[in-house]
Coordinates of C-alpha atoms in Angstrom, one line a residue:
X1139 CA 3.2 -13.0 -9.9
X1140 CA 3.1 -10.3 -12.5
X1141 CA -0.5 -9.3 -12.0
X1142 CA -1.2 -6.5 -9.6
X1143 CA -4.4 -6.4 -7.5
X1144 CA -6.3 -3.3 -6.5
X1145 CA -9.4 -3.8 -4.3
X1146 CA -11.9 -1.2 -2.9
X1147 CA -14.2 -1.5 0.0
X1148 CA -16.9 1.2 0.2
X1149 CA -17.9 0.2 3.8
X1150 CA -21.2 2.1 4.6
X1151 CA -20.1 5.5 3.4
X1152 CA -22.3 5.7 0.2
X1153 CA -26.0 5.9 -0.1
X1154 CA -27.6 4.0 -3.0
X1155 CA -27.5 6.9 -5.5
X1156 CA -24.0 8.0 -4.6
X1157 CA -22.8 4.5 -5.1
X1158 CA -24.4 4.2 -8.5
X1159 CA -22.7 7.5 -9.5
X1160 CA -19.3 6.0 -8.3
X1161 CA -19.8 2.8 -10.1
X1162 CA -20.6 4.6 -13.4
X1163 CA -17.6 6.8 -13.1
X1164 CA -15.3 3.9 -12.2
X1165 CA -16.8 1.8 -15.1
X1166 CA -15.8 4.6 -17.5
X1167 CA -12.3 4.7 -16.2
X1168 CA -11.6 1.0 -16.2
X1169 CA -13.1 0.7 -19.7
X1170 CA -10.2 2.9 -21.0
X1171 CA -7.6 1.5 -18.9
X1172 CA -5.5 -0.8 -21.1
X1173 CA -3.8 -2.7 -18.1
X1174 CA -7.1 -3.5 -16.4
X1175 CA -8.7 -4.6 -19.8
X1176 CA -5.7 -6.8 -20.4
X1177 CA -5.7 -8.5 -17.0
X1178 CA -2.3 -7.1 -15.9
X1179 CA -4.2 -5.2 -13.2
X1180 CA -6.8 -7.2 -11.3
X1181 CA -9.6 -5.0 -9.8
X1182 CA -12.3 -5.8 -7.3
X1183 CA -15.0 -3.7 -5.7
X1184 CA -16.9 -4.4 -2.5
X1185 CA -20.0 -2.5 -2.0
X1186 CA -22.8 -2.9 0.6
X1187 CA -25.2 -5.8 0.1
X1188 CA -27.9 -3.6 -1.3
X1189 CA -25.5 -2.1 -3.8
X1190 CA -24.2 -5.4 -5.3
X1191 CA -26.9 -5.5 -8.0
X1192 CA -26.1 -1.8 -8.9
X1193 CA -22.4 -2.6 -9.0
X1194 CA -22.9 -5.7 -11.2
X1195 CA -25.1 -3.6 -13.6
X1196 CA -22.7 -0.6 -13.9
X1197 CA -19.6 -2.8 -14.2
X1198 CA -20.9 -5.4 -16.6
X1199 CA -18.6 -5.8 -19.5
X1200 CA -15.6 -4.8 -17.5
X1201 CA -13.1 -7.3 -15.8
X1202 CA -13.9 -5.8 -12.2
X1203 CA -15.0 -8.4 -9.8
X1204 CA -17.6 -7.7 -7.2
X1205 CA -17.3 -8.8 -3.6
X1206 CA -19.4 -8.6 -0.4
X1207 CA -18.5 -7.1 2.8
X1208 CA -19.2 -10.1 4.9
X1209 CA -20.6 -13.6 4.5
X1210 CA -22.5 -15.9 6.9
X1211 CA -20.6 -18.6 8.9
X1212 CA -23.8 -20.7 8.5
X1213 CA -25.4 -22.5 5.5
X1214 CA -28.9 -22.4 4.2
X1215 CA -31.5 -22.5 6.9
X1216 CA -33.1 -20.6 9.7
X1217 CA -30.6 -18.0 10.2
X1218 CA -32.5 -14.6 10.1
X1219 CA -30.6 -11.7 8.7
X1220 CA -27.7 -13.8 7.4
X1221 CA -26.4 -13.8 3.8
X1222 CA -24.9 -17.2 2.9
X1223 CA -21.9 -18.0 0.7
X1224 CA -24.3 -19.9 -1.6
X1225 CA -26.5 -16.9 -2.2
X1226 CA -23.6 -14.8 -2.7
X1227 CA -22.2 -17.0 -5.4
X1228 CA -25.6 -17.4 -7.0
X1229 CA -25.7 -13.6 -7.1
X1230 CA -22.4 -13.2 -9.1
X1231 CA -20.3 -12.3 -6.1
X1232 CA -16.9 -13.9 -6.3
X1233 CA -15.2 -12.5 -3.2
X1234 CA -16.1 -11.9 0.5
X1235 CA -14.4 -9.6 2.8
X1236 CA -13.9 -11.5 6.2
X1237 CA -12.5 -10.5 9.4
X1238 CA -12.1 -6.7 9.1
X1239 CA -10.9 -5.1 12.2
X1240 CA -14.3 -3.2 12.5
X1241 CA -16.1 -6.5 12.5
X1242 CA -13.8 -7.9 15.1
X1243 CA -14.1 -4.8 17.4
X1244 CA -17.7 -3.6 16.9
X1245 CA -19.4 -7.0 16.5
X1246 CA -17.2 -9.2 18.5
X1247 CA -15.9 -11.5 15.8
X1248 CA -13.3 -13.8 16.9
X1249 CA -10.8 -15.7 15.0
X1250 CA -13.1 -18.8 15.3
X1251 CA -15.9 -16.9 13.7
X1252 CA -13.5 -15.7 10.9
X1253 CA -12.3 -19.2 10.3
X1254 CA -15.9 -20.5 10.0
X1255 CA -16.8 -17.7 7.6
X1256 CA -13.6 -18.3 5.5
X1257 CA -14.5 -22.0 5.3
X1258 CA -18.1 -21.3 4.2
X1259 CA -16.9 -19.0 1.5
X1260 CA -14.3 -21.3 0.1
X1261 CA -16.8 -24.1 0.2
X1262 CA -18.8 -22.3 -2.4
X1263 CA -16.0 -20.9 -4.6
X1264 CA -16.1 -17.4 -3.1
X1265 CA -12.6 -16.1 -2.6
X1266 CA -12.1 -14.8 1.0
X1267 CA -10.5 -11.3 1.2
X1268 CA -9.1 -12.2 4.7
X1269 CA -8.3 -9.1 6.7
X1270 CA -5.5 -9.6 9.2
X1271 CA -3.3 -7.4 11.2
X1272 CA -1.8 -6.5 14.6
X1273 CA -3.8 -4.2 17.0
X1274 CA -0.9 -2.4 18.5
X1275 CA 1.9 -0.7 16.8
X1276 CA 4.9 -2.7 17.3
X1277 CA 8.2 -3.8 15.4
X1278 CA 7.9 -5.5 12.1
X1279 CA 9.3 -8.9 13.2
X1280 CA 6.7 -9.0 16.1
X1281 CA 3.9 -7.9 13.7
X1282 CA 4.9 -10.7 11.2
X1283 CA 4.8 -13.4 13.8
X1284 CA 1.4 -12.2 15.1
X1285 CA -0.1 -12.0 11.7
X1286 CA 1.2 -15.3 10.4
X1287 CA -0.3 -16.9 13.5
X1288 CA -3.6 -15.1 12.8
X1289 CA -3.5 -16.3 9.2
X1290 CA -3.1 -20.0 10.2
X1291 CA -5.9 -19.8 12.7
X1292 CA -8.3 -18.0 10.3
X1293 CA -7.7 -20.7 7.6
X1294 CA -7.8 -23.7 10.0
X1295 CA -9.7 -26.6 8.4
X1296 CA -10.9 -24.5 5.5
X1297 CA -11.3 -26.1 2.1
X1298 CA -8.7 -25.8 -0.5
X1299 CA -8.6 -22.5 -2.7
X1300 CA -6.8 -19.3 -3.1
X1301 CA -7.3 -16.5 -0.7
X1302 CA -6.5 -12.8 -0.7
X1303 CA -4.7 -11.9 2.5
X1304 CA -5.3 -8.2 3.2
X1305 CA -2.7 -7.1 5.7
X1306 CA -4.3 -4.2 7.6
X1307 CA -2.5 -3.2 10.8
X1308 CA -5.4 -2.0 12.9
X1309 CA -3.4 1.0 14.2
X1310 CA -3.1 2.2 10.5
X1311 CA -6.8 2.0 9.6
X1312 CA -8.0 5.5 9.3
X1313 CA -4.7 7.0 10.2
X1314 CA -3.2 10.0 8.5
X1315 CA -0.7 7.7 6.8
X1316 CA -0.2 4.0 6.1
X1317 CA 2.3 1.8 8.1
X1318 CA 5.9 2.6 7.2
X1319 CA 7.1 1.0 3.9
X1320 CA 9.7 -1.3 5.5
X1321 CA 7.3 -2.6 8.1
X1322 CA 4.7 -3.5 5.3
X1323 CA 7.2 -5.2 3.2
X1324 CA 8.5 -7.3 6.2
X1325 CA 5.1 -8.5 7.2
X1326 CA 3.9 -9.1 3.7
X1327 CA 7.0 -11.3 3.0
X1328 CA 6.2 -13.4 6.0
X1329 CA 2.6 -13.8 5.0
X1330 CA 3.6 -14.7 1.5
X1331 CA 5.9 -17.4 2.8
X1332 CA 3.3 -18.7 5.1
X1333 CA 0.7 -19.1 2.3
X1334 CA 3.2 -20.7 0.0
X1335 CA 3.8 -23.4 2.7
X1336 CA 0.0 -24.3 2.9
X1337 CA -1.2 -27.0 0.7
X1338 CA -4.1 -25.9 -1.5
X1339 CA -3.4 -22.1 -1.4
X1340 CA -1.8 -21.8 -4.8
X1341 CA -2.7 -18.6 -6.5
X1342 CA -3.2 -16.6 -3.2
X1343 CA -2.1 -13.0 -3.0
X1344 CA -1.2 -10.7 -0.1
X1345 CA -2.3 -7.0 -0.4
X1346 CA -1.9 -4.1 1.9
X1347 CA -4.7 -1.9 3.4
X1348 CA -4.8 0.7 6.1
X1349 CA -4.7 4.3 4.9
X1350 CA -3.5 3.1 1.6
X1351 CA -3.7 5.6 -1.3
X1352 CA -1.9 7.1 -4.4
X1353 CA 1.8 6.9 -4.2
X1354 CA 2.1 3.9 -1.9
X1355 CA 2.1 1.2 -4.5
X1356 CA 4.9 2.9 -6.4
X1357 CA 7.1 2.9 -3.2
X1358 CA 6.4 -0.7 -2.2
X1359 CA 6.9 -2.2 -5.7
X1360 CA 7.4 -6.0 -5.6
X1361 CA 6.9 -5.9 -1.8
X1362 CA 3.2 -6.4 -2.2
X1363 CA 0.8 -8.0 -4.6
X1364 CA -1.4 -5.0 -4.6
X1365 CA -3.5 -2.7 -2.4
X1366 CA -6.9 -2.7 -0.6
X1367 CA -8.2 0.8 -0.7
X1368 CA -10.9 2.5 1.6
X1369 CA -11.6 6.3 1.9
X1370 CA -8.9 7.3 -0.6
X1371 CA -10.8 5.5 -3.4
X1372 CA -14.0 7.6 -2.8
X1373 CA -12.6 9.9 -5.5
X1374 CA -12.5 7.9 -8.7
X1375 CA -9.6 10.0 -10.0
X1376 CA -7.5 8.8 -7.0
X1377 CA -8.4 5.2 -7.8
X1378 CA -7.4 5.7 -11.4
X1379 CA -4.0 7.1 -10.2
X1380 CA -3.5 3.8 -8.2
X1381 CA -4.5 1.8 -11.2
X1382 CA -1.8 3.7 -13.1
X1383 CA 0.8 2.8 -10.5
X1384 CA -0.4 -0.8 -10.6
X1385 CA 0.0 -0.8 -14.4
X1386 CA 3.5 0.5 -14.2
X1387 CA 4.5 -2.2 -11.6
X1388 CA 2.9 -5.0 -13.7
X1389 CA 4.8 -3.8 -16.8
X1390 CA 8.1 -3.8 -14.7
X1391 CA 7.4 -7.3 -13.5
X1392 CA 6.8 -8.7 -16.8
X1393 CA 10.0 -7.2 -18.2
X1394 CA 12.0 -8.4 -15.3

């Protein structure tokens, strides 16, 4: 796949006005970024629920896709406080972040819950950004086996459709540095192979998150389909630097 994906989750760091300012800055940067405009670099942004409308307004006219940080495992009905996949789709949301390590740790989400959410999203045409990763630092081969098993469990009985698998080793989230390059490449190769073997998952991508920032994509090269950024993208200039790296990688892939 020649297209390189760059995603950003804002978690709950920004207030409403701070998020609006960030969206406006990012919109100006992607508007002048040729690779993003041409589709060589695919960008998505995942704000809080309350910021989705602000993000859509600021990024209208750009190719940036908007996601949500979660989705209900349930359909329409008496589920107080839940946001359904149907409502997300009706609101112009095309992706949903599912199974992040913080959701699993803080809110007790199990793989069964993650699988139900992934199924709900796919049933309504919302692409899961499926967060998977081992909890304890281990060797790459063991991590690959664990994450592939998690991938299969989290997509059990889900409708057909592409997914974005975000490999985020839990021990690297919030760490001073990402996982070692060779470790990332080994695990992502296994996840790519697993997705390629699943019927109905054509067009899926595997990206890396977990203290990802400028410089990483240039090192990983074809070993990943892109990056999932967190705090390092709070500075729009740092995000733009990653987009530049993604552009260079996409150009190299087209010329290969």
